[in-house]
Coordinates of C-alpha atoms in Angstrom, one line a residue:
Chain A
X1 CA 43.0 -219.9 23.6
X2 CA 44.4 -216.4 24.2
X3 CA 47.9 -215.6 23.0
X4 CA 50.6 -216.6 25.5
X5 CA 48.1 -218.8 27.5
X6 CA 51.0 -221.3 27.8
X7 CA 53.6 -218.8 28.8
X8 CA 55.9 -216.6 26.7
X9 CA 58.7 -219.0 26.1
X10 CA 61.2 -216.6 27.4
X11 CA 64.3 -217.5 29.4
X12 CA 66.0 -220.9 29.3
X13 CA 66.2 -223.8 31.7
X14 CA 68.7 -223.3 34.6
X15 CA 71.5 -225.9 34.6
X16 CA 72.2 -227.9 37.8
X17 CA 75.6 -226.4 38.3
X18 CA 74.2 -222.9 37.9
X19 CA 71.6 -223.6 40.5
X20 CA 74.2 -225.2 42.8
X21 CA 76.4 -222.0 42.5
X22 CA 73.7 -219.6 43.5
X23 CA 71.3 -221.6 45.6
X24 CA 73.2 -221.4 48.9
X25 CA 70.5 -220.5 51.4
X26 CA 70.0 -222.7 54.4
X27 CA 66.7 -223.1 56.2
X28 CA 66.2 -223.6 60.0
X29 CA 65.6 -227.3 59.5
X30 CA 69.0 -227.7 57.9
X31 CA 67.8 -227.8 54.3
X32 CA 70.7 -226.7 52.2
X33 CA 73.5 -227.5 54.6
X34 CA 76.6 -228.7 52.7
X35 CA 78.8 -231.7 53.7
X36 CA 81.6 -230.8 56.0
X37 CA 82.7 -230.1 59.6
X38 CA 84.8 -227.8 61.6
X39 CA 86.1 -227.6 65.2
X40 CA 86.2 -224.8 67.8
X41 CA 89.9 -225.1 67.8
X42 CA 90.2 -224.5 64.0
X43 CA 87.6 -221.9 64.2
X44 CA 89.5 -219.9 66.7
X45 CA 92.5 -219.6 64.3
X46 CA 90.3 -218.9 61.2
X47 CA 88.3 -216.3 63.1
X48 CA 91.5 -214.6 64.3
X49 CA 92.8 -214.4 60.7
X50 CA 89.6 -213.4 59.0
X51 CA 87.1 -211.9 61.5
X52 CA 88.8 -210.6 64.6
X53 CA 89.9 -207.3 63.2
X54 CA 86.3 -206.1 63.3
X55 CA 84.6 -208.6 65.6
X56 CA 87.3 -209.0 68.2
X57 CA 89.3 -212.0 69.2
X58 CA 86.5 -213.3 71.3
X59 CA 83.7 -212.1 69.0
X60 CA 83.0 -209.3 71.4
X61 CA 83.2 -206.6 68.7
X62 CA 85.6 -203.8 68.0
X63 CA 84.5 -200.1 68.0
X64 CA 81.1 -199.9 66.4
X65 CA 81.4 -203.2 64.5
X66 CA 78.8 -205.9 65.5
X67 CA 79.3 -207.9 68.6
X68 CA 78.7 -211.6 67.9
X69 CA 78.8 -212.8 71.5
X70 CA 77.5 -211.7 74.9
X71 CA 74.3 -209.9 76.0
X72 CA 72.7 -212.9 77.7
X73 CA 69.3 -212.1 79.3
X74 CA 69.5 -208.4 78.2
X75 CA 66.6 -208.4 75.7
X76 CA 64.2 -206.8 78.2
X77 CA 66.8 -204.2 79.4
X78 CA 66.8 -200.6 78.5
X79 CA 69.7 -201.2 76.1
X80 CA 69.6 -204.8 75.0
X81 CA 72.7 -206.4 73.5
X82 CA 71.5 -208.6 70.6
X83 CA 74.1 -211.1 69.5
X84 CA 74.1 -214.6 68.0
X85 CA 74.0 -216.0 71.5
X86 CA 71.5 -213.6 73.1
X87 CA 69.2 -213.1 70.1
X88 CA 69.5 -215.2 66.9
X89 CA 66.9 -217.9 66.8
X90 CA 68.5 -220.3 64.4
X91 CA 72.1 -221.6 63.8
X92 CA 71.3 -222.1 60.1
X93 CA 71.3 -218.3 59.7
X94 CA 74.8 -218.0 61.1
X95 CA 76.2 -220.5 58.7
X96 CA 74.2 -219.1 55.8
X97 CA 75.1 -215.5 56.4
X98 CA 78.8 -216.1 57.1
X99 CA 79.2 -218.3 54.1
X100 CA 77.5 -215.9 51.7
X101 CA 78.3 -212.4 53.0
X102 CA 81.4 -212.5 55.3
X103 CA 84.2 -211.5 55.7
X104 CA 82.9 -207.9 54.9
X105 CA 84.7 -206.9 51.7
X106 CA 85.8 -210.5 50.9
X107 CA 82.6 -212.5 50.9
X108 CA 82.4 -216.0 49.6
X109 CA 86.1 -216.7 50.0
X110 CA 86.1 -219.3 52.7
X111 CA 85.5 -223.1 52.4
X112 CA 82.5 -224.9 53.8
X113 CA 84.7 -226.5 56.4
X114 CA 86.0 -223.0 57.4
X115 CA 82.4 -221.9 57.9
X116 CA 81.6 -224.9 60.1
X117 CA 84.7 -224.0 62.1
X118 CA 83.9 -220.3 62.4
X119 CA 80.3 -221.2 63.4
X120 CA 81.6 -223.6 66.0
X121 CA 83.9 -220.8 67.4
X122 CA 81.0 -218.3 67.6
X123 CA 79.0 -220.9 69.5
X124 CA 82.0 -221.3 71.9
X125 CA 82.4 -217.6 72.3
X126 CA 78.8 -217.5 73.4
X127 CA 79.4 -220.3 76.0
X128 CA 77.0 -222.6 74.1
X129 CA 79.5 -225.4 73.4
X130 CA 82.7 -226.8 74.9
X131 CA 86.2 -226.0 73.5
X132 CA 86.5 -229.5 72.0
X133 CA 83.3 -229.3 70.1
X134 CA 83.2 -230.2 66.4
X135 CA 80.2 -228.9 64.3
X136 CA 79.1 -230.9 61.3
X137 CA 76.1 -231.3 59.1
X138 CA 75.2 -234.3 61.2
X139 CA 75.0 -232.6 64.6
X140 CA 74.0 -229.1 63.4
X141 CA 70.4 -229.3 64.5
X142 CA 71.4 -230.6 68.0
X143 CA 72.7 -227.1 69.0
X144 CA 70.1 -225.3 71.1
X145 CA 69.9 -221.5 70.5
X146 CA 68.9 -219.7 73.7
X147 CA 66.4 -217.3 72.0
X148 CA 64.9 -219.8 69.6
X149 CA 61.5 -219.3 71.2
X150 CA 61.9 -215.5 71.5
X151 CA 60.0 -214.5 68.4
X152 CA 56.3 -214.0 67.6
X153 CA 54.7 -213.4 64.2
X154 CA 53.6 -209.8 63.5
X155 CA 50.5 -209.3 65.8
X156 CA 49.8 -205.7 65.0
X157 CA 46.3 -206.6 63.6
X158 CA 45.4 -207.7 67.1
X159 CA 47.4 -205.5 69.4
X160 CA 47.4 -202.1 67.6
X161 CA 45.0 -201.7 64.7
X162 CA 41.9 -202.0 67.0
X163 CA 43.3 -199.1 69.2
X164 CA 44.6 -196.7 66.5
X165 CA 41.2 -196.0 64.8
X166 CA 39.0 -193.2 63.6
X167 CA 36.7 -193.8 66.6
X168 CA 39.5 -192.6 68.9
X169 CA 40.6 -189.6 66.8
X170 CA 39.8 -186.4 68.8
X171 CA 39.4 -182.9 67.1
X172 CA 38.3 -180.5 69.8
X173 CA 39.4 -180.1 73.5
X174 CA 41.7 -183.1 73.1
X175 CA 43.9 -182.0 76.1
X176 CA 44.0 -179.1 78.5
X177 CA 47.6 -178.1 78.1
X178 CA 50.8 -179.1 76.3
X179 CA 54.4 -179.1 77.5
X180 CA 57.6 -179.8 75.7
X181 CA 59.3 -182.8 77.3
X182 CA 62.3 -183.3 75.1
X183 CA 64.3 -181.3 72.6
X184 CA 66.6 -182.6 69.8
X185 CA 68.9 -179.6 70.2
X186 CA 69.8 -180.7 73.7
X187 CA 71.4 -183.9 72.3
X188 CA 72.9 -181.8 69.5
X189 CA 74.0 -184.7 67.3
X190 CA 72.6 -183.6 63.9
X191 CA 75.3 -183.0 61.3
X192 CA 75.7 -179.5 60.0
X193 CA 74.7 -178.5 56.5
X194 CA 77.4 -179.7 54.2
X195 CA 76.9 -176.8 51.8
X196 CA 77.3 -174.3 54.6
X197 CA 80.6 -175.9 55.6
X198 CA 82.0 -175.8 52.1
X199 CA 80.9 -172.3 51.5
Chain B
X1 CA 72.3 -194.7 69.5
X2 CA 73.4 -191.2 70.6
X3 CA 77.1 -190.6 70.9
X4 CA 77.6 -187.5 73.0
X5 CA 81.2 -188.3 73.8
X6 CA 82.4 -188.2 70.2
X7 CA 84.3 -185.0 69.9
X8 CA 84.6 -185.5 66.2
X9 CA 81.0 -184.6 66.2
X10 CA 80.6 -181.0 67.1
X11 CA 77.5 -180.1 65.2
X12 CA 76.1 -176.7 66.0
X13 CA 72.8 -175.2 65.2
X14 CA 74.4 -172.5 63.2
X15 CA 73.4 -174.1 59.9
X16 CA 69.8 -174.3 60.9
X17 CA 69.8 -170.9 62.4
X18 CA 71.3 -169.4 59.3
X19 CA 67.9 -169.6 57.7
X20 CA 66.3 -167.7 60.7
X21 CA 69.2 -165.4 61.1
X22 CA 68.4 -164.2 57.6
X23 CA 64.8 -163.8 58.7
X24 CA 65.2 -160.2 59.5
X25 CA 66.4 -159.5 56.0
X26 CA 63.7 -161.7 54.6
X27 CA 61.1 -159.8 56.5
X28 CA 62.3 -156.6 54.9
X29 CA 62.3 -158.2 51.6
X30 CA 58.8 -159.3 52.2
X31 CA 57.9 -155.7 52.8
X32 CA 59.1 -154.8 49.3
X33 CA 55.5 -154.6 48.2
X34 CA 55.3 -151.4 50.1
X35 CA 58.8 -150.2 49.0
X36 CA 59.1 -146.5 48.3
X37 CA 62.4 -146.9 46.3
X38 CA 62.3 -148.7 43.0
X39 CA 63.7 -152.2 42.9
X40 CA 66.9 -152.3 40.8
X41 CA 66.2 -155.9 39.8
X42 CA 63.4 -154.3 37.9
X43 CA 64.7 -150.9 36.9
X44 CA 68.2 -152.0 35.9
X45 CA 68.8 -154.3 33.0
X46 CA 70.2 -157.6 34.3
X47 CA 72.8 -159.7 32.6
X48 CA 70.4 -162.5 31.8
X49 CA 68.1 -160.0 30.1
X50 CA 70.8 -158.8 27.7
X51 CA 73.3 -161.5 27.2
X52 CA 73.0 -165.2 26.3
X53 CA 72.4 -168.4 28.3
X54 CA 73.8 -171.9 27.7
X55 CA 73.3 -173.6 24.4
X56 CA 71.3 -176.8 24.0
X57 CA 74.5 -178.7 23.6
X58 CA 75.9 -177.7 27.0
X59 CA 74.2 -180.3 29.2
X60 CA 73.3 -183.7 27.7
X61 CA 72.1 -184.8 31.1
X62 CA 71.5 -182.1 33.6
X63 CA 71.8 -181.6 37.3
X64 CA 69.8 -179.1 39.4
X65 CA 70.9 -175.5 39.2
X66 CA 73.7 -174.6 41.7
X67 CA 71.4 -172.5 43.9
X68 CA 69.7 -175.8 44.9
X69 CA 72.9 -177.5 46.1
X70 CA 71.5 -177.9 49.6
X71 CA 68.8 -180.3 48.2
X72 CA 71.0 -183.3 48.5
X73 CA 71.2 -186.7 50.2
X74 CA 72.8 -186.4 53.7
X75 CA 74.2 -189.0 56.0
X76 CA 74.8 -189.3 59.7
X77 CA 78.2 -190.8 60.3
X78 CA 77.6 -192.0 63.9
X79 CA 74.6 -194.1 62.9
X80 CA 76.7 -197.0 61.5
X81 CA 80.2 -198.5 61.8
X82 CA 81.1 -197.5 58.2
X83 CA 79.6 -195.8 55.2
X84 CA 79.3 -199.0 53.1
X85 CA 76.6 -200.8 55.1
X86 CA 74.8 -197.6 55.9
X87 CA 72.0 -195.2 55.1
X88 CA 71.5 -191.7 53.8
X89 CA 68.5 -189.5 53.7
X90 CA 66.2 -187.9 51.1
X91 CA 65.9 -184.1 51.5
X92 CA 62.1 -184.3 52.0
X93 CA 62.2 -180.9 53.8
X94 CA 62.9 -179.2 50.5
X95 CA 60.8 -181.3 48.0
X96 CA 57.1 -180.8 47.1
X97 CA 54.6 -182.9 45.2
X98 CA 55.1 -186.7 45.6
X99 CA 57.6 -188.0 43.1
X100 CA 61.2 -188.2 44.5
X101 CA 64.0 -187.1 42.1
X102 CA 66.1 -190.2 41.8
X103 CA 69.4 -188.3 42.2
X104 CA 68.6 -187.4 45.8
X105 CA 66.4 -190.4 46.7
X106 CA 67.8 -192.2 49.8
X107 CA 70.2 -195.1 49.7
X108 CA 70.6 -198.1 52.0
X109 CA 73.2 -200.7 51.2
X110 CA 74.6 -203.6 53.1
X111 CA 77.8 -204.0 51.1
X112 CA 77.8 -200.9 48.9
X113 CA 76.2 -199.8 45.6
X114 CA 77.5 -202.2 43.0
X115 CA 78.0 -201.6 39.3
X116 CA 76.6 -204.2 36.9
X117 CA 76.1 -204.0 33.2
X118 CA 72.8 -205.2 31.8
X119 CA 74.7 -207.7 29.7
X120 CA 76.0 -209.3 32.9
X121 CA 72.7 -209.4 34.6
X122 CA 71.1 -212.8 35.2
X123 CA 67.9 -213.7 37.0
X124 CA 67.3 -217.2 38.2
X125 CA 64.0 -218.8 39.3
X126 CA 64.5 -222.1 41.0
X127 CA 63.1 -224.3 43.8
X128 CA 59.6 -225.7 43.7
X129 CA 58.8 -224.7 40.2
X130 CA 58.0 -226.9 37.2
X131 CA 61.1 -225.7 35.3
X132 CA 63.9 -223.6 36.8
X133 CA 64.7 -220.7 34.5
X134 CA 67.5 -218.2 33.8
X135 CA 66.5 -214.8 32.3
X136 CA 68.7 -212.2 30.7
X137 CA 67.9 -208.5 31.0
X138 CA 66.7 -208.6 27.4
X139 CA 64.3 -211.4 28.3
X140 CA 62.7 -209.3 31.0
X141 CA 62.0 -206.5 28.6
X142 CA 59.8 -208.8 26.4
X143 CA 57.2 -209.6 29.2
X144 CA 54.1 -207.4 29.4
X145 CA 54.8 -204.4 31.7
X146 CA 52.9 -202.4 34.3
X147 CA 53.4 -198.9 35.7
X148 CA 52.8 -198.1 39.4
X149 CA 53.8 -195.4 41.8
X150 CA 54.8 -196.7 45.3
X151 CA 56.8 -195.5 48.3
X152 CA 59.8 -197.4 49.5
X153 CA 60.3 -196.7 53.2
X154 CA 63.2 -198.2 55.2
X155 CA 61.9 -200.2 58.2
X156 CA 64.3 -198.1 60.3
X157 CA 62.9 -194.7 59.2
X158 CA 62.4 -192.6 62.3
X159 CA 64.0 -195.5 64.3
X160 CA 66.5 -193.1 66.0
X161 CA 63.6 -191.3 67.5
X162 CA 62.2 -194.2 69.6
X163 CA 63.9 -193.1 72.8
X164 CA 63.4 -189.4 72.3
X165 CA 63.8 -186.4 70.0
X166 CA 67.2 -186.8 68.6
X167 CA 67.9 -185.6 65.0
X168 CA 66.9 -182.1 64.1
X169 CA 65.3 -182.2 60.7
X170 CA 62.6 -184.0 58.7
X171 CA 65.3 -185.2 56.3
X172 CA 67.0 -187.1 59.2
X173 CA 63.9 -188.2 61.1
X174 CA 61.7 -189.2 58.1
X175 CA 64.0 -189.2 55.0
X176 CA 64.6 -192.9 54.6
X177 CA 61.9 -192.9 52.0
X178 CA 61.4 -192.3 48.3
X179 CA 58.4 -192.5 45.9
X180 CA 58.8 -193.4 42.3
X181 CA 56.8 -194.4 39.2
X182 CA 58.1 -197.9 38.5
X183 CA 57.9 -199.9 35.2
X184 CA 58.4 -203.6 35.4
X185 CA 57.0 -207.1 35.1
X186 CA 54.7 -208.6 37.8
X187 CA 56.6 -211.2 39.7
X188 CA 53.5 -213.4 39.2
X189 CA 54.2 -213.4 35.4
X190 CA 57.8 -214.7 35.9
X191 CA 56.7 -217.4 38.5
X192 CA 54.0 -218.6 36.0
X193 CA 56.6 -218.8 33.3
X194 CA 58.6 -221.2 35.5
X195 CA 55.4 -223.0 36.4
X196 CA 53.7 -223.5 39.7
X197 CA 51.6 -226.6 38.8
X198 CA 53.8 -229.1 40.6
X199 CA 54.3 -227.0 43.8
X200 CA 50.9 -228.0 45.2
X201 CA 49.0 -225.8 47.7
X202 CA 50.3 -222.3 47.1
X203 CA 49.1 -220.7 50.3
X204 CA 51.8 -222.2 52.5
X205 CA 54.6 -221.6 50.0
X206 CA 57.2 -218.8 50.0
X207 CA 59.6 -217.1 47.7
X208 CA 63.1 -216.3 48.8
X209 CA 64.6 -213.4 47.0
X210 CA 68.2 -212.3 46.9
X211 CA 70.5 -209.7 45.3
X212 CA 73.7 -210.0 43.3
X213 CA 75.7 -208.0 45.9
X214 CA 78.0 -209.5 48.6
X215 CA 75.4 -208.9 51.3
X216 CA 72.7 -210.7 49.1
X217 CA 70.0 -209.2 51.4
X218 CA 68.0 -212.4 51.1
X219 CA 64.4 -212.2 52.4
X220 CA 61.4 -214.5 52.4
X221 CA 58.1 -213.3 51.0
X222 CA 54.8 -215.3 51.4
X223 CA 53.5 -216.6 48.1
X224 CA 50.2 -214.7 48.5
X225 CA 52.1 -211.4 48.3
X226 CA 54.4 -212.6 45.6
X227 CA 51.4 -213.4 43.3
X228 CA 49.6 -210.2 44.2
X229 CA 51.4 -206.9 43.5
X230 CA 55.2 -207.5 43.7
X231 CA 56.9 -206.0 40.7
X232 CA 60.3 -206.9 39.1
X233 CA 61.2 -203.3 38.1
X234 CA 63.7 -202.0 35.6
X235 CA 62.6 -198.3 35.2
X236 CA 61.9 -195.6 37.8
X237 CA 60.5 -192.2 37.1
X238 CA 60.8 -193.0 33.4
X239 CA 64.5 -194.0 33.2
X240 CA 66.7 -196.9 34.2
X241 CA 67.2 -197.5 37.9
X242 CA 70.1 -195.6 39.3
X243 CA 73.1 -197.8 40.2
X244 CA 72.5 -197.2 43.9
X245 CA 68.8 -198.2 43.6
X246 CA 69.5 -201.6 42.1
X247 CA 70.5 -201.1 38.4
X248 CA 69.5 -202.9 36.3
X249 CA 66.7 -204.7 38.2
X250 CA 65.1 -204.5 41.6
X251 CA 62.1 -205.8 43.4
X252 CA 59.3 -203.5 44.3
X253 CA 57.1 -204.7 47.2
X254 CA 54.2 -202.3 47.6
X255 CA 53.5 -201.1 51.1
X256 CA 56.2 -203.4 52.7
X257 CA 59.4 -202.5 54.5
X258 CA 62.1 -201.2 52.2
X259 CA 64.5 -204.0 53.2
X260 CA 62.4 -206.4 51.1
X261 CA 62.8 -204.3 48.0
X262 CA 65.8 -206.4 47.0
X263 CA 68.2 -204.5 44.7
X264 CA 70.4 -206.0 41.9
X265 CA 67.9 -208.9 42.0
X266 CA 69.5 -212.2 40.9
X267 CA 67.5 -215.1 42.3
X268 CA 63.9 -216.0 43.2
X269 CA 63.5 -219.4 44.9
X270 CA 60.1 -221.0 45.6
X271 CA 60.3 -222.8 49.0
X272 CA 58.1 -224.6 51.4
X273 CA 59.3 -222.6 54.4
X274 CA 60.7 -219.2 55.2
X275 CA 64.5 -219.2 55.1
X276 CA 64.7 -217.1 58.3
X277 CA 67.7 -215.3 56.8
X278 CA 69.9 -212.8 58.7
X279 CA 67.7 -209.9 57.4
X280 CA 64.6 -211.4 59.0
X281 CA 66.0 -212.7 62.3
X282 CA 68.9 -210.6 63.5
X283 CA 67.6 -207.6 61.7
X284 CA 64.1 -206.4 60.8
X285 CA 62.7 -208.1 63.9
X286 CA 61.2 -205.8 66.5
X287 CA 61.9 -206.3 70.2
X288 CA 59.1 -205.6 72.6
X289 CA 59.3 -204.4 76.2
X290 CA 59.2 -207.9 77.6
X291 CA 62.2 -209.0 75.5
X292 CA 60.2 -211.1 72.9
X293 CA 60.4 -209.9 69.4
X294 CA 58.0 -209.6 66.5
X295 CA 59.1 -211.1 63.2
X296 CA 57.7 -210.7 59.7
X297 CA 56.5 -207.2 60.4
X298 CA 56.3 -206.5 56.7
X299 CA 53.7 -203.7 56.3
X300 CA 54.6 -200.1 56.9
X301 CA 51.7 -198.5 58.8
X302 CA 50.1 -195.1 58.0
X303 CA 52.4 -192.2 58.7
X304 CA 52.9 -188.6 58.0
X305 CA 55.2 -185.7 58.6
X306 CA 55.1 -181.9 58.1
X307 CA 58.0 -181.2 55.8
X308 CA 57.7 -177.4 56.0
X309 CA 57.9 -175.6 58.2
X310 CA 60.5 -177.9 59.9
X311 CA 63.9 -177.5 61.4
X312 CA 65.7 -177.4 58.1
X313 CA 62.9 -175.3 56.5
X314 CA 62.2 -172.4 58.9
X315 CA 59.7 -169.7 58.3
X316 CA 61.6 -166.7 56.9
X317 CA 58.8 -164.5 55.7
X318 CA 57.3 -163.3 58.9
X319 CA 53.6 -163.2 59.7
X320 CA 50.7 -163.7 57.3
X321 CA 50.0 -166.4 54.8
X322 CA 51.9 -169.6 55.6
X323 CA 51.8 -172.9 53.7
X324 CA 52.0 -175.8 56.0
X325 CA 52.8 -178.9 53.9
X326 CA 53.9 -182.5 54.3
X327 CA 53.6 -186.1 53.2
X328 CA 51.4 -188.9 54.3
X329 CA 51.5 -192.6 53.3
X330 CA 50.3 -196.0 54.2
X331 CA 51.3 -199.6 53.4
X332 CA 47.7 -200.7 54.1
X333 CA 46.2 -198.7 51.2
X334 CA 45.3 -195.2 50.2
X335 CA 45.5 -192.2 52.5
X336 CA 42.0 -190.8 53.0
X337 CA 42.8 -187.7 55.1
X338 CA 45.4 -185.9 57.1
X339 CA 44.7 -183.8 60.2
X340 CA 47.0 -181.0 61.3
X341 CA 47.3 -179.3 64.7
X342 CA 49.2 -176.1 65.5
X343 CA 48.7 -176.3 69.2
X344 CA 50.3 -179.6 70.1
X345 CA 47.1 -181.7 69.6
X346 CA 44.6 -179.7 71.6
X347 CA 42.6 -179.0 68.5
X348 CA 42.9 -180.6 65.0
X349 CA 41.8 -179.5 61.6
X350 CA 41.6 -181.3 58.3
X351 CA 44.4 -180.6 55.8
X352 CA 43.8 -180.5 52.0
X353 CA 45.2 -183.4 49.9
X354 CA 46.8 -182.2 46.7
X355 CA 45.4 -185.2 45.0
X356 CA 43.3 -188.2 46.3
X357 CA 45.5 -190.7 48.0
X358 CA 46.8 -193.6 46.0
X359 CA 47.5 -197.0 47.4
X360 CA 50.9 -197.5 49.0
X361 CA 52.1 -194.2 47.6
X362 CA 53.1 -190.8 49.0
X363 CA 50.3 -188.3 49.3
X364 CA 51.0 -184.5 49.5
X365 CA 48.9 -182.4 52.0
X366 CA 48.6 -178.7 52.5
X367 CA 47.1 -176.5 55.2
X368 CA 47.1 -172.8 54.4
X369 CA 47.0 -170.6 57.5
X370 CA 47.4 -166.9 58.5
X371 CA 50.3 -167.1 60.9
X372 CA 50.2 -164.5 63.6
X373 CA 53.8 -165.0 64.6
X374 CA 53.1 -166.9 67.8
X375 CA 54.7 -170.2 68.7
X376 CA 53.3 -173.4 67.3
X377 CA 53.5 -177.1 68.1
X378 CA 52.9 -178.5 64.7
X379 CA 51.8 -182.1 64.1
X380 CA 50.2 -184.1 61.3
X381 CA 48.1 -187.2 61.7
X382 CA 47.4 -189.6 58.8
X383 CA 44.2 -191.7 58.1
X384 CA 44.1 -194.6 55.7
X385 CA 41.3 -196.4 54.0
X386 CA 41.2 -199.2 56.6
X387 CA 40.2 -196.6 59.2
X388 CA 43.6 -196.7 60.9
X389 CA 44.8 -193.4 62.4
X390 CA 48.5 -192.6 62.9
X391 CA 49.3 -193.0 66.6
X392 CA 51.4 -190.8 69.0
X393 CA 54.8 -192.0 70.1
X394 CA 53.3 -192.5 73.6
X395 CA 50.6 -194.8 72.2
X396 CA 53.3 -196.9 70.3
X397 CA 55.5 -197.1 73.4
X398 CA 52.6 -198.3 75.5
X399 CA 52.4 -201.4 73.2
X400 CA 56.0 -201.9 72.2
X401 CA 58.3 -200.2 74.7
X402 CA 61.3 -198.3 73.2
X403 CA 63.5 -201.0 71.7
X404 CA 61.7 -202.2 68.6
X405 CA 64.1 -200.2 66.4
X406 CA 61.9 -200.4 63.4
X407 CA 58.4 -199.3 62.3
X408 CA 58.2 -196.0 64.2
X409 CA 55.2 -194.3 62.5
X410 CA 54.5 -192.0 65.4
X411 CA 53.1 -188.5 65.1
X412 CA 56.0 -186.0 64.8
X413 CA 56.1 -182.6 66.6
X414 CA 57.9 -179.5 65.4
X415 CA 58.2 -176.6 67.8
X416 CA 57.9 -173.4 65.7
X417 CA 59.2 -170.4 67.5
X418 CA 58.3 -166.8 67.2
X419 CA 61.4 -166.2 65.0
X420 CA 60.2 -168.9 62.6
X421 CA 62.9 -171.4 63.6
X422 CA 61.6 -175.0 64.2
X423 CA 62.9 -177.8 66.4
X424 CA 62.2 -181.5 66.8
X425 CA 60.6 -182.0 70.2
X426 CA 58.5 -184.4 72.2
X427 CA 55.5 -183.0 74.0
X428 CA 53.2 -184.2 76.8

């Protein structure tokens, strides 16, 4: 048999507590959800303490920080507002992302019950549950996300690639005339050269 | 995404005009070939021709010469809420060839560029494997290595241009990209080390990859891609990865959107379903005109841009020989050709590729013309080995509308004026 046919023997077996520490992801079917629960009522307080400075008391967003609520039925508008309520397909993603990566600058500092409560409060802020709602591992999948059916798998191979082909590439007399329809300098939002400013 | 009301932003075109303002002087300098007076740079002994330069002990690791201090990463403050989860831009308008110098190669972080020693690095493989494993950095260096050159393009590159011509410079419109020679271990090798015998049918399995930073940037990759050409890389352009590019280890996912090139890689989990993480639901999904959104738009389609002349790289030498140059790339394979028009697409001619296109890597093109000083509407159009031809923005909008945020690979137009200045425009 060739050398290393059975592998290189590098690395060592991961221990259960190591896997438990890092393997935090949660799938749409609830795989990975920890035990625990949290109420809208608790979530309101925890959100106010840990999240509202950027995301607003009602999850409506402060300044340019992300809005977590609102934007219902705007996805086909000129300027859609994409939030947990209007856009996110799965509640699992909310729990997973908040638990691993929020608050911004102090990630992984909240308990699982805290995360259930914050998730419940974000649902409430999006008018998706009542104010006495308690979210837990057991009822997690009962929550209906408004845009759960709003996604399709990449279809460029059908809708674009057949159009954007060599057969349609023109070289001579491709159009009669050309007009400028938009200029970047009208908006004038490009930063100046830093080197010039310092000079 | 424009912010016309922000008075803190009072950019002017002075900076860009500076190049063309100097054009008059440059034109005279260009006429030096016919000068009647002797050039003192030749007739007088210069300091560097009589004194001494720096010793070999002056610079253990050097930076570019000070006269190149405009060839730097730039950011656009109004694009994001803060500079930690943000983006900056590669100065592609000033570079040539295809390899991006690491020091000015763009950055995109979601919770900042973290600093981790090799000694503190751990990589875990878990999930549906025969034996979950933990590797140290030293372990990774003992697996057989490969070298490959690939582009890493942010899914949002050119995204600000969906609704119109907005930012005035190739660095800003097309600079969320870099192209490096990577050294690393195929992900396939590591997955085989953990064993895939027990997992069953591989075609419906996934790997979930995440980084060690607070954002984690977790993404799901189908097993077919994971076993094909994904690389667990620890060197770029010959040296260790830069901190901001994932030191000591990052994922390289050839041809696919930059978001999936997870930096500070810490865990690879074999799963039987996509995790549908934040970075593949809320972000990196592309909303169409009817309000539905595409997900899992992984491949970056064929694209190109003229890097010079361009708004930050105006023509300063007057009429005569002009090198039009730019970059082309495709996530679907090698670039086979690039067409260039100087009249806004009424007629096109084939540019010259500096080298034959390589799969999922930047390709440099040139078109050498005799510029008569008249206005030009410059565009480039890439072809890849699948027969795909880069579309116009109008063509893309017809399929997608204006709100897909990501994957804008449209043909770019620069309006080159008689004074050599260039502007980002849209044309009919």
